PDB file of C-alpha atoms in Angstrom:
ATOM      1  CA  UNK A 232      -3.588  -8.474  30.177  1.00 75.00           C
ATOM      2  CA  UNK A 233      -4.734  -7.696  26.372  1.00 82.00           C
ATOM      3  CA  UNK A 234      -6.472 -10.297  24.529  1.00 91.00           C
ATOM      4  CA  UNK A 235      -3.454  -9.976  21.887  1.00 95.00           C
ATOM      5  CA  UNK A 236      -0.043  -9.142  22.722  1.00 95.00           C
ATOM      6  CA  UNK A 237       1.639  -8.049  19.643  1.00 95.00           C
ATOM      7  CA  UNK A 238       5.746  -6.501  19.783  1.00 88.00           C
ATOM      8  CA  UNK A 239       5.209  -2.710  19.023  1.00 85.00           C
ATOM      9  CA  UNK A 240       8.999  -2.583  17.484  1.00 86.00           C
ATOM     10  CA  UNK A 241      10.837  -1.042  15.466  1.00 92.00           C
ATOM     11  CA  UNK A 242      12.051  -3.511  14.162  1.00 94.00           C
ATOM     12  CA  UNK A 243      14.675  -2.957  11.260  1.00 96.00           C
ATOM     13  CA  UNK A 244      16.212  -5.276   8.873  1.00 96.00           C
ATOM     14  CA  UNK A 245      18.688  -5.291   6.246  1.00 97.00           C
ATOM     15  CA  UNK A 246      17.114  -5.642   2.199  1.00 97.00           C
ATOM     16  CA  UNK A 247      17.010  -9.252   1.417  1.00 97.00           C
ATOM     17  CA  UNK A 248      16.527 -10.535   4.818  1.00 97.00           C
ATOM     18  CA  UNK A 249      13.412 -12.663   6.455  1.00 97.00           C
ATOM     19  CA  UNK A 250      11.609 -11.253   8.890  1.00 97.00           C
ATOM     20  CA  UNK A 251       9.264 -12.554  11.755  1.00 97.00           C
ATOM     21  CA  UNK A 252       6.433 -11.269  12.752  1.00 97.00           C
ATOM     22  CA  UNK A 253       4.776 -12.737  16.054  1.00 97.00           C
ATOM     23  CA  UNK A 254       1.220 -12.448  18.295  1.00 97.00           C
ATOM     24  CA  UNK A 255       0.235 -13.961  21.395  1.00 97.00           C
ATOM     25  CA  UNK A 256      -3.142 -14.130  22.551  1.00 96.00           C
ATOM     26  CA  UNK A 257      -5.341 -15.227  25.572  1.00 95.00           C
ATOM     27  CA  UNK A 258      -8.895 -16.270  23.511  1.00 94.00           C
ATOM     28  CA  UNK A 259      -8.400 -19.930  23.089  1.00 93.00           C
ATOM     29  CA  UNK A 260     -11.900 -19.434  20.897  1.00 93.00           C
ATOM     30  CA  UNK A 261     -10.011 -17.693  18.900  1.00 94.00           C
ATOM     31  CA  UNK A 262     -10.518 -19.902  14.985  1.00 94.00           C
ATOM     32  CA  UNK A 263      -9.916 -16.624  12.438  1.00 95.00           C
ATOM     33  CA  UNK A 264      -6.834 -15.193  12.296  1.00 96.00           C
ATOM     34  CA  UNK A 265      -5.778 -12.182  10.248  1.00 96.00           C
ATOM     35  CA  UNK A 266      -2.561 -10.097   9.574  1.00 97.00           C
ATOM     36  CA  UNK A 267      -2.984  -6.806   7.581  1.00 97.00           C
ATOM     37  CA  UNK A 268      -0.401  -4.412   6.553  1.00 97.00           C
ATOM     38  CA  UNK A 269      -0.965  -0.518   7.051  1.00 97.00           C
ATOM     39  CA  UNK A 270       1.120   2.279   5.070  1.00 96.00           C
ATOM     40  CA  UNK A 271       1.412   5.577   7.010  1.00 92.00           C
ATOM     41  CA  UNK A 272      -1.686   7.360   6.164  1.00 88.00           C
ATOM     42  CA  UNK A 273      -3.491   4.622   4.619  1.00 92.00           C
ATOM     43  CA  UNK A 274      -5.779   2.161   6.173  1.00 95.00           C
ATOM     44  CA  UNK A 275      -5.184  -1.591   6.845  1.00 96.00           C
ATOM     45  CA  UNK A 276      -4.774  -3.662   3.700  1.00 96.00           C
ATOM     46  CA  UNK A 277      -5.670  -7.428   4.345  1.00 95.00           C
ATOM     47  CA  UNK A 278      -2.392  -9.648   3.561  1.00 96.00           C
ATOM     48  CA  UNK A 279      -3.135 -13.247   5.190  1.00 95.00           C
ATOM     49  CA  UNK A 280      -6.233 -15.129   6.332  1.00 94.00           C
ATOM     50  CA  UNK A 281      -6.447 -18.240   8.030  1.00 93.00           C
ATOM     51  CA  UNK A 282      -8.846 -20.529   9.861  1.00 90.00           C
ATOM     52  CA  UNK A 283      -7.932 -22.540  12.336  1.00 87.00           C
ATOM     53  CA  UNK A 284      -4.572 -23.839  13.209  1.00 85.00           C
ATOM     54  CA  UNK A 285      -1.300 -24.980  10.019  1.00 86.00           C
ATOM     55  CA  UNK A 286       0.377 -23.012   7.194  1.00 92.00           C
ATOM     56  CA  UNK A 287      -0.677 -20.772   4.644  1.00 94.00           C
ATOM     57  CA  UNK A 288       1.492 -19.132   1.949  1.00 96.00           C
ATOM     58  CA  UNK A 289       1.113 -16.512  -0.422  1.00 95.00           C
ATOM     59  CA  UNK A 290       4.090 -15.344  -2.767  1.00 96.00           C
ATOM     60  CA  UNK A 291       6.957 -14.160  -0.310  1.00 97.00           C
ATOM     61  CA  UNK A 292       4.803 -14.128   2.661  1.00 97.00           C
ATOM     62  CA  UNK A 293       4.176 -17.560   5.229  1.00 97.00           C
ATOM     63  CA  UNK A 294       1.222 -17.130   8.206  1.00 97.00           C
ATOM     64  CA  UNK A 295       1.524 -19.876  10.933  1.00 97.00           C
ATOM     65  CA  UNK A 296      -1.133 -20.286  13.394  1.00 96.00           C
ATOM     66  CA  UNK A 297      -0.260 -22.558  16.284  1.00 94.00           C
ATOM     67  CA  UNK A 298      -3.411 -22.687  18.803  1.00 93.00           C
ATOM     68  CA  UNK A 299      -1.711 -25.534  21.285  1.00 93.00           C
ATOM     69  CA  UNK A 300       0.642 -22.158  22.131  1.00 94.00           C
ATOM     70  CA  UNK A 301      -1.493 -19.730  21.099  1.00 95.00           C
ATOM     71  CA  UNK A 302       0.754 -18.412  19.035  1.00 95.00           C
ATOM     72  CA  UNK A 303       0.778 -16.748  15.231  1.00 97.00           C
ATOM     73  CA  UNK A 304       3.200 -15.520  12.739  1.00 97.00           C
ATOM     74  CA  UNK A 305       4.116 -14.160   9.540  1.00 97.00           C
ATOM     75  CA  UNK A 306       7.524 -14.785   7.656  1.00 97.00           C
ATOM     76  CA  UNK A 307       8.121 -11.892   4.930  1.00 98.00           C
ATOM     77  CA  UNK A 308      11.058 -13.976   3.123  1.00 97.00           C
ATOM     78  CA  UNK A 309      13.348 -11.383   0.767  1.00 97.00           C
ATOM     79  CA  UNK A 310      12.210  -8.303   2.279  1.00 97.00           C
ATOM     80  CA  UNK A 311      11.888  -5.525  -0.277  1.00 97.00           C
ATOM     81  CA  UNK A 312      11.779  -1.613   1.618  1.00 96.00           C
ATOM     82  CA  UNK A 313       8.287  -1.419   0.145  1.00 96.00           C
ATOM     83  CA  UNK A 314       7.412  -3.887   2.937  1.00 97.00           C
ATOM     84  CA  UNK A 315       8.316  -0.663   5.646  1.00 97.00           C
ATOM     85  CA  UNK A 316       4.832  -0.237   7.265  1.00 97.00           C
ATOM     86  CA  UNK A 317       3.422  -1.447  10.157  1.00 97.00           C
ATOM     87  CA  UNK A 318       1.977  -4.953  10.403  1.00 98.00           C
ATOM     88  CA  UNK A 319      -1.181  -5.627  12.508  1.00 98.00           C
ATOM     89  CA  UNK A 320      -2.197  -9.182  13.542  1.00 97.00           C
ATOM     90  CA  UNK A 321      -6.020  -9.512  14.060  1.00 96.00           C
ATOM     91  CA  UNK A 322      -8.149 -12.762  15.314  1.00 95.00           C
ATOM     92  CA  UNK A 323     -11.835 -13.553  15.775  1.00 94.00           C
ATOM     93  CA  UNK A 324     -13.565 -16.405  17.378  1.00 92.00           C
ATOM     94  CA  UNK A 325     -16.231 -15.574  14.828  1.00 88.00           C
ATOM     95  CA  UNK A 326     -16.615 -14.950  10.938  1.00 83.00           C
ATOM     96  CA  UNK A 327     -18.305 -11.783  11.659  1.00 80.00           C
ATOM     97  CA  UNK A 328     -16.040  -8.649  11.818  1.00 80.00           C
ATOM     98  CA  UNK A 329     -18.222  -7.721  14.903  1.00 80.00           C
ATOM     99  CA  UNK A 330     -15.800 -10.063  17.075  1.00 84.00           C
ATOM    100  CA  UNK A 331     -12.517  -9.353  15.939  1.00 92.00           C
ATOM    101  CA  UNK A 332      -9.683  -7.961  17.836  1.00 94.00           C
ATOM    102  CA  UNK A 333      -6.026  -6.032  16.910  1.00 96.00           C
ATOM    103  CA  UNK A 334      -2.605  -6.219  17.546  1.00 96.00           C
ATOM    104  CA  UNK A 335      -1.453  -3.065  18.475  1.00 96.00           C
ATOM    105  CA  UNK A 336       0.924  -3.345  15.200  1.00 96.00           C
ATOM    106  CA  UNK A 337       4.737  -3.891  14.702  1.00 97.00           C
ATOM    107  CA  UNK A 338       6.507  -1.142  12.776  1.00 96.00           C
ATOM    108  CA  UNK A 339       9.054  -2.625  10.008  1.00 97.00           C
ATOM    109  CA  UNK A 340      11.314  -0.979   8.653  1.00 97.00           C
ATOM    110  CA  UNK A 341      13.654  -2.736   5.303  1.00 96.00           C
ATOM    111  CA  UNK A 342      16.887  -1.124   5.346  1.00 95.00           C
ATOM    112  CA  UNK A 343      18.395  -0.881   1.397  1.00 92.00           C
TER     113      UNK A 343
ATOM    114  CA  UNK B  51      -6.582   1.326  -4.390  1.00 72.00           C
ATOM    115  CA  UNK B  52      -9.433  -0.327  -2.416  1.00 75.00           C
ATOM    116  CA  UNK B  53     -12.668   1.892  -4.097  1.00 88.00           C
ATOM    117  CA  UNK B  54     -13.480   2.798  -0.191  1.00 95.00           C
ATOM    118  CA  UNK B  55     -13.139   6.144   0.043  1.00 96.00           C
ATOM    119  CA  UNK B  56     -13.826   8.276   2.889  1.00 97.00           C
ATOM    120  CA  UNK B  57     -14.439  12.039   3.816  1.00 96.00           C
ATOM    121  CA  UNK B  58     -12.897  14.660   4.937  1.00 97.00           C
ATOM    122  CA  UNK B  59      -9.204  13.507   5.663  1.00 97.00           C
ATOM    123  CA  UNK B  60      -8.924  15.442   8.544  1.00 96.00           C
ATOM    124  CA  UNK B  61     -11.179  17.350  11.250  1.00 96.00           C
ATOM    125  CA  UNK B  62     -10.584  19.326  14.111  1.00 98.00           C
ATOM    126  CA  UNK B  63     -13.331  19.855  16.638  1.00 98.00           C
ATOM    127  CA  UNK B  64     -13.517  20.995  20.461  1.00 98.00           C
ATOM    128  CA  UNK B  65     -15.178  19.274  23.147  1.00 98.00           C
ATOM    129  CA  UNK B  66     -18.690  18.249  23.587  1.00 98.00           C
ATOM    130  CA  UNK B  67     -19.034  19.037  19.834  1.00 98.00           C
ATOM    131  CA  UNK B  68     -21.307  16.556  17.299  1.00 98.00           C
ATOM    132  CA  UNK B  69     -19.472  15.109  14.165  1.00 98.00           C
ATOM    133  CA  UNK B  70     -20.547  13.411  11.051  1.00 98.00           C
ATOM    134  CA  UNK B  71     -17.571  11.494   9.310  1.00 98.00           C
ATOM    135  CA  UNK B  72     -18.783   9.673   5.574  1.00 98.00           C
ATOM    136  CA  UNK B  73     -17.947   6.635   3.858  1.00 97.00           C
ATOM    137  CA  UNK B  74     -18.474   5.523  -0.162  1.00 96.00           C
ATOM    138  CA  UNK B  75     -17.849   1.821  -0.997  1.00 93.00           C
ATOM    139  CA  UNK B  76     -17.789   0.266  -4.175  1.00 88.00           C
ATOM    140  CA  UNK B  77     -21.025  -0.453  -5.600  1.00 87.00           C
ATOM    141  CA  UNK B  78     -22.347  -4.444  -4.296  1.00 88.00           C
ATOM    142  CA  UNK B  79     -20.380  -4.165  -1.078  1.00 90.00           C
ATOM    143  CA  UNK B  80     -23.403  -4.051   0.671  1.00 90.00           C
ATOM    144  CA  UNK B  81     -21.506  -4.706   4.440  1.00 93.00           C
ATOM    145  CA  UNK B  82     -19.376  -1.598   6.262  1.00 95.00           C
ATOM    146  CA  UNK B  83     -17.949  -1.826   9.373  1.00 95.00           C
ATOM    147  CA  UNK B  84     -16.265   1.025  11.175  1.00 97.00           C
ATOM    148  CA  UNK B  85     -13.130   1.141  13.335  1.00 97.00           C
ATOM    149  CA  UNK B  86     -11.585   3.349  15.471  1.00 98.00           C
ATOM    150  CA  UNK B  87      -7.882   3.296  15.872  1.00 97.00           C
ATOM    151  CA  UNK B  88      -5.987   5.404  18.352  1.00 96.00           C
ATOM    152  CA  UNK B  89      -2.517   6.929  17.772  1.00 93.00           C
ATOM    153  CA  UNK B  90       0.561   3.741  18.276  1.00 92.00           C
ATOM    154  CA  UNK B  91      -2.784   1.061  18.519  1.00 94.00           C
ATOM    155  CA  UNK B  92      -4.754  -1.069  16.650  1.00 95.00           C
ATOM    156  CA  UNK B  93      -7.923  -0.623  15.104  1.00 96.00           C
ATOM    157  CA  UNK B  94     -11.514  -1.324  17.909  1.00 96.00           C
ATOM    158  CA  UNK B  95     -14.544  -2.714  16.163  1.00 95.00           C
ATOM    159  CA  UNK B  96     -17.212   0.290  16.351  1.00 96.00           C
ATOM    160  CA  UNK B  97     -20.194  -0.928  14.699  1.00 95.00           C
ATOM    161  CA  UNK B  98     -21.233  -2.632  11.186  1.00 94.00           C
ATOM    162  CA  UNK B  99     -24.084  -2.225   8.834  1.00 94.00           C
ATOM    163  CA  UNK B 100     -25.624  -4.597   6.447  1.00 92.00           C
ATOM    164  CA  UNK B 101     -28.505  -3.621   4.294  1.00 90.00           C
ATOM    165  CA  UNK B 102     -28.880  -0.443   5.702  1.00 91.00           C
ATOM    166  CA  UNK B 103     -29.091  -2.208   9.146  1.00 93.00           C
ATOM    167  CA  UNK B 104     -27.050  -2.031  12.368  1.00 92.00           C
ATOM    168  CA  UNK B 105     -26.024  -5.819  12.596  1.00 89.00           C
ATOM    169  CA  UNK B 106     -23.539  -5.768  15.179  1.00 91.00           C
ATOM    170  CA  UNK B 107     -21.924  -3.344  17.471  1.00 93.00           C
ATOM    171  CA  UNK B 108     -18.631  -3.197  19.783  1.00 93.00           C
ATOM    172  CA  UNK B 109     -18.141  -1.658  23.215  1.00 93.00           C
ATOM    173  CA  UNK B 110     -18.896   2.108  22.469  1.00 96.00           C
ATOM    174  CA  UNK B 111     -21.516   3.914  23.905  1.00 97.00           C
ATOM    175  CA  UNK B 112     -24.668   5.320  22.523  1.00 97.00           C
ATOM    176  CA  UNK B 113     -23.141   8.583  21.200  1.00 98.00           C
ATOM    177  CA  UNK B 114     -21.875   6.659  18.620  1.00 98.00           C
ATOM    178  CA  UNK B 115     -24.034   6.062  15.861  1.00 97.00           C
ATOM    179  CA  UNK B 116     -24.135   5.122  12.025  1.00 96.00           C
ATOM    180  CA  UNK B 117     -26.399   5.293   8.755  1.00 96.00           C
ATOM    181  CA  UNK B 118     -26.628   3.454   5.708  1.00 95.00           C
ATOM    182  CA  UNK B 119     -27.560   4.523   2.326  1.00 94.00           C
ATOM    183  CA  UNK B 120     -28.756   2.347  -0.330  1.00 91.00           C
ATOM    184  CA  UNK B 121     -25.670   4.104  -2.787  1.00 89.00           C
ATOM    185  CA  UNK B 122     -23.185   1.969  -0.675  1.00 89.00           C
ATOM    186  CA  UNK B 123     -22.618   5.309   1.287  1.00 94.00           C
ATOM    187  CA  UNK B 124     -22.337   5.123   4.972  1.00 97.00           C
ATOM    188  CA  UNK B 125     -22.197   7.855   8.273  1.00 97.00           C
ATOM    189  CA  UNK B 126     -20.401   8.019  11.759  1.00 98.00           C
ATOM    190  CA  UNK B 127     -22.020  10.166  13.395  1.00 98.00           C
ATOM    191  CA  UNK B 128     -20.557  11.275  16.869  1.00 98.00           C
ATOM    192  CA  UNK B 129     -22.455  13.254  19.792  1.00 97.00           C
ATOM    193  CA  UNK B 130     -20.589  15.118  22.758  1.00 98.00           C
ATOM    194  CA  UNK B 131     -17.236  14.941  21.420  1.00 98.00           C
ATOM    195  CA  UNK B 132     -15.013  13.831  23.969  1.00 98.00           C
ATOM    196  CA  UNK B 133     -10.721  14.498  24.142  1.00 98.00           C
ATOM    197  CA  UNK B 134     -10.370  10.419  23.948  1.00 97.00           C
ATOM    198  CA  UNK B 135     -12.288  10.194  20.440  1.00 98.00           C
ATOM    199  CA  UNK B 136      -9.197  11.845  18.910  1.00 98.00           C
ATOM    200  CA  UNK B 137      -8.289   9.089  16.777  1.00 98.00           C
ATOM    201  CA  UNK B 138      -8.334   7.887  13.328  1.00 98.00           C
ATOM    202  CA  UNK B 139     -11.501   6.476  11.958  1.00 98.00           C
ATOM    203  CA  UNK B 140     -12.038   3.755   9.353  1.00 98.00           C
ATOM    204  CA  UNK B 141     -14.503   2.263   7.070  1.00 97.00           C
ATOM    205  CA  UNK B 142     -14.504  -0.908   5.930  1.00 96.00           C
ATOM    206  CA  UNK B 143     -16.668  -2.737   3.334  1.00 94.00           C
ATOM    207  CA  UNK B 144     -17.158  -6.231   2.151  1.00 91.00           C
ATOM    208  CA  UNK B 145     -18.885  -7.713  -1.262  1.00 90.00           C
ATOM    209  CA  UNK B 146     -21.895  -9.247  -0.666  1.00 85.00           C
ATOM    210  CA  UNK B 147     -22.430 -13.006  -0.403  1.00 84.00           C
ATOM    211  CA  UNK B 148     -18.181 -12.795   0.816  1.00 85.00           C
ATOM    212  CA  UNK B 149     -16.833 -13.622   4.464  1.00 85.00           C
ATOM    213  CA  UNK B 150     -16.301  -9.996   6.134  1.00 86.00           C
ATOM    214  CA  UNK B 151     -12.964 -11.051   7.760  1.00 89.00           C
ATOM    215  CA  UNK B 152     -11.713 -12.556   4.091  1.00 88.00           C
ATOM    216  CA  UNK B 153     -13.022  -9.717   2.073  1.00 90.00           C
ATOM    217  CA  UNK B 154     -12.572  -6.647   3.771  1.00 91.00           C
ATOM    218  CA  UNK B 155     -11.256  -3.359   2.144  1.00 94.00           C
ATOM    219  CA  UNK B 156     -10.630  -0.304   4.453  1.00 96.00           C
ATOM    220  CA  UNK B 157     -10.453   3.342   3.800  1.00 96.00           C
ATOM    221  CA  UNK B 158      -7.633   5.683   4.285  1.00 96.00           C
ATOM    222  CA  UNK B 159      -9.883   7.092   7.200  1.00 97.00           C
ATOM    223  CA  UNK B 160     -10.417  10.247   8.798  1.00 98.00           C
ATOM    224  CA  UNK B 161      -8.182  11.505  11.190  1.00 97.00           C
ATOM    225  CA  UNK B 162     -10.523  13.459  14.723  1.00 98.00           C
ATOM    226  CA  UNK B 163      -9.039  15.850  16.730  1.00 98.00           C
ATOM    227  CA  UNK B 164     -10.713  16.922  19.214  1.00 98.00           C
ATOM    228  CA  UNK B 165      -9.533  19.750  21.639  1.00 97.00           C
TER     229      UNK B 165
END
């Protein structure tokens, strides 16, 4: 079993819509938790960081951590089809980038 | 655009071949990391430099290895090329005096073929 489980997709939605984005993982010592967004031929682009367990938000974009299920998300709400890329989830028991693990990545696609 | 910039885009090499792949951050990031990520998966700490010193390193073996240059310039160097390094590789660097995970900005990496 990988340390996180993320849905590889594709998933497609219509313009407008909200989409979720999930990960499971196995590391309950898992505190940092991360979800970038990567165009095709570009590298990862960090969209959400959060420590420990709650809500953040950030313009049209939600991250929910909940460690009791060991379980994260991110809510895109009005999806625009510049939000087509794939969406990795990334956590770390540590502050130190030496620790931290990926998703395998969910490709999105926003149908106009 | 992040400033991270890395070269060449693309590389083919055969088997058992060395590589050097390079890195430029912005000036004051003074941490770089670098990933590998394979076709469909995400990206696997390599290894991550801070003042021009390995500071931590992730499950790859000895053939990988790294440099950094007090420019904010970094190497990946890569001995005995093996089929399974085909993959994409990315640099990442971080301000100083910032959290790595908060304040990390990757490359558009280099993608390794090796046949």
């Amino acid at each position: 079993q990988k340390e996180v489980e993320q849905d590889p997709g594709p998933l497609s939605v219509p313009e407008g819509a909200i989409v979720s984005l999930n990960c499971t993982y196995s590391n309950s010592a898992f505190q940092y938790f991360m979800w970038y967004r990567q165009y095709s031929r570009k590298g990862p682009e960090l969209l959400m960081y959060t420590y420990s367990s709650g809500n953040k938000e950030d313009g049209r974009f939600t991250a929910q951590v909940d460690k009791s299920s060991k379980y994260i998300s991110l809510f895109i709400r009005d999806s625009q089809p510049s939000d087509s890329a794939t969406y990795l989830c990334a956590m770390s028991e540590y502050s130190s980038a030496s620790k931290i693990i990926f998703g395998s990545g969910t490709r999105l696609s926003i149908r106009p | 655009e992040t400033g991270v910039t890395q070269s060449p885009t693309h590389l083919i090499k055969t088997r058992g071949q060395q590589v050097t792949l390079r890195c430029s951050s912005q000036s004051g990031h003074n941490t770089v990391s670098w990933y590998q990520q394979a076709l469909g998966q995400g990206p696997q700490f390599i290894f991550q430099y801070y003042r021009e010193e390995e500071n931590g390193r992730g499950n790859f073996p000895p053939r990988f290895s790294g440099l950094q240059f007090p420019n904010y310039s970094s190497e990946l160097n890569v001995n005995a090329l093996e089929l399974d390094d085909s993959a994409l590789y990315l640099c990442a660097s971080s301000p100083a005096g910032t959290s790595v995970l908060e304040t990390q900005y990757f490359g558009p990496g280099t993608r390794l073929l090796v046949l």
